[in-house]
């Protein structure tokens, strides 16, 4: 998996993500201080979304795109501390390498 965090994203960045999120542009994501981006295989992303939402109060959205390697992108929206905590928990679970997340 690949990871990135955008702290204090610009409105343009949020607009790009809003247009491409799976739930559509009509669903509000609330106040956003940071965005965590996680890319990987579908199975990893479903588990990562579950881990992030259980770890802290963040909003997780799939981000639509075209990828021949069957990789998908998740955006984790929230305050900076929550996004960092969610990303840390995803990394920790991945590092453990357990089949059960």
Short mmCIF file of C-alpha atoms in Angstrom, two decimals:
data_model
loop_
_atom_site.label_atom_id
_atom_site.label_comp_id
_atom_site.label_asym_id
_atom_site.label_seq_id
_atom_site.Cartn_x
_atom_site.Cartn_y
_atom_site.Cartn_z
CA UNK A 1 0.00 0.00 0.00
CA UNK A 2 1.02 3.59 -0.51
CA UNK A 3 0.24 6.41 1.93
CA UNK A 4 0.18 10.20 1.87
CA UNK A 5 -1.25 12.87 4.18
CA UNK A 6 -2.25 16.32 2.98
CA UNK A 7 -2.43 18.77 5.87
CA UNK A 8 -4.53 21.89 5.30
CA UNK A 9 -5.63 20.86 1.79
CA UNK A 10 -6.50 23.66 -0.60
CA UNK A 11 -10.07 24.12 -1.80
CA UNK A 12 -8.94 22.98 -5.26
CA UNK A 13 -7.65 19.70 -3.85
CA UNK A 14 -10.88 19.16 -1.92
CA UNK A 15 -12.86 19.92 -5.09
CA UNK A 16 -10.95 17.26 -7.04
CA UNK A 17 -11.58 14.67 -4.35
CA UNK A 18 -15.23 15.67 -3.95
CA UNK A 19 -15.88 15.24 -7.67
CA UNK A 20 -14.26 11.78 -7.66
CA UNK A 21 -15.58 10.32 -4.40
CA UNK A 22 -17.75 7.24 -4.61
CA UNK A 23 -20.72 8.68 -2.73
CA UNK A 24 -20.89 11.59 -5.17
CA UNK A 25 -20.42 15.31 -4.80
CA UNK A 26 -23.80 15.72 -3.10
CA UNK A 27 -22.71 14.08 0.16
CA UNK A 28 -20.94 16.58 2.40
CA UNK A 29 -17.74 15.46 4.12
CA UNK A 30 -17.80 18.06 6.88
CA UNK A 31 -14.91 20.20 8.07
CA UNK A 32 -11.58 18.91 6.80
CA UNK A 33 -8.20 19.83 8.28
CA UNK A 34 -6.35 16.92 6.64
CA UNK A 35 -6.81 14.19 4.06
CA UNK A 36 -5.11 10.82 4.26
CA UNK A 37 -4.69 9.00 0.97
CA UNK A 38 -4.20 5.24 0.87
CA UNK A 39 -3.81 3.27 -2.34
CA UNK A 40 -3.73 -0.48 -2.74
CA UNK A 41 -5.62 -3.57 -3.79
CA UNK A 42 -9.38 -3.73 -3.25
CA UNK A 43 -9.16 -6.23 -0.39
CA UNK A 44 -6.64 -4.05 1.43
CA UNK A 45 -8.71 -0.91 0.93
CA UNK A 46 -11.91 -2.42 2.32
CA UNK A 47 -10.01 -3.55 5.42
CA UNK A 48 -8.20 -0.19 5.69
CA UNK A 49 -11.51 1.70 5.53
CA UNK A 50 -12.90 -0.45 8.34
CA UNK A 51 -9.79 0.04 10.48
CA UNK A 52 -9.78 3.82 9.96
CA UNK A 53 -13.43 4.26 10.85
CA UNK A 54 -13.13 2.06 13.95
CA UNK A 55 -9.94 3.78 15.14
CA UNK A 56 -11.15 7.39 15.23
CA UNK A 57 -13.88 9.74 14.03
CA UNK A 58 -12.99 10.12 10.37
CA UNK A 59 -14.94 9.94 7.13
CA UNK A 60 -13.65 7.45 4.57
CA UNK A 61 -14.51 7.66 0.87
CA UNK A 62 -13.40 5.63 -2.12
CA UNK A 63 -11.96 7.82 -4.86
CA UNK A 64 -12.87 6.82 -8.39
CA UNK A 65 -10.19 6.49 -11.02
CA UNK A 66 -8.90 4.28 -13.78
CA UNK A 67 -6.23 1.83 -12.84
CA UNK A 68 -5.27 -1.26 -14.83
CA UNK A 69 -3.62 -2.89 -11.82
CA UNK A 70 -6.97 -3.09 -9.96
CA UNK A 71 -5.76 -0.64 -7.32
CA UNK A 72 -8.09 1.77 -5.61
CA UNK A 73 -7.68 4.93 -3.59
CA UNK A 74 -9.25 5.84 -0.26
CA UNK A 75 -9.47 9.35 1.10
CA UNK A 76 -9.69 9.71 4.86
CA UNK A 77 -11.14 13.08 5.84
CA UNK A 78 -11.05 14.71 9.27
CA UNK A 79 -9.04 16.76 11.68
CA UNK A 80 -5.26 16.33 11.46
CA UNK A 81 -4.84 14.27 14.64
CA UNK A 82 -7.66 11.88 13.68
CA UNK A 83 -6.38 11.37 10.14
CA UNK A 84 -2.86 10.73 11.42
CA UNK A 85 -4.20 8.25 14.01
CA UNK A 86 -6.24 6.42 11.37
CA UNK A 87 -3.26 6.21 9.02
CA UNK A 88 -0.98 4.99 11.83
CA UNK A 89 -3.46 2.24 12.71
CA UNK A 90 -3.72 1.12 9.06
CA UNK A 91 0.09 0.97 8.80
CA UNK A 92 0.34 -0.94 12.09
CA UNK A 93 -2.19 -3.53 10.95
CA UNK A 94 -0.48 -3.91 7.58
CA UNK A 95 2.92 -4.35 9.24
CA UNK A 96 1.54 -7.11 11.46
CA UNK A 97 0.63 -8.90 8.25
CA UNK A 98 -2.35 -10.59 9.81
CA UNK A 99 -5.10 -11.99 7.61
CA UNK A 100 -7.65 -10.82 10.14
CA UNK A 101 -7.76 -7.07 10.48
#
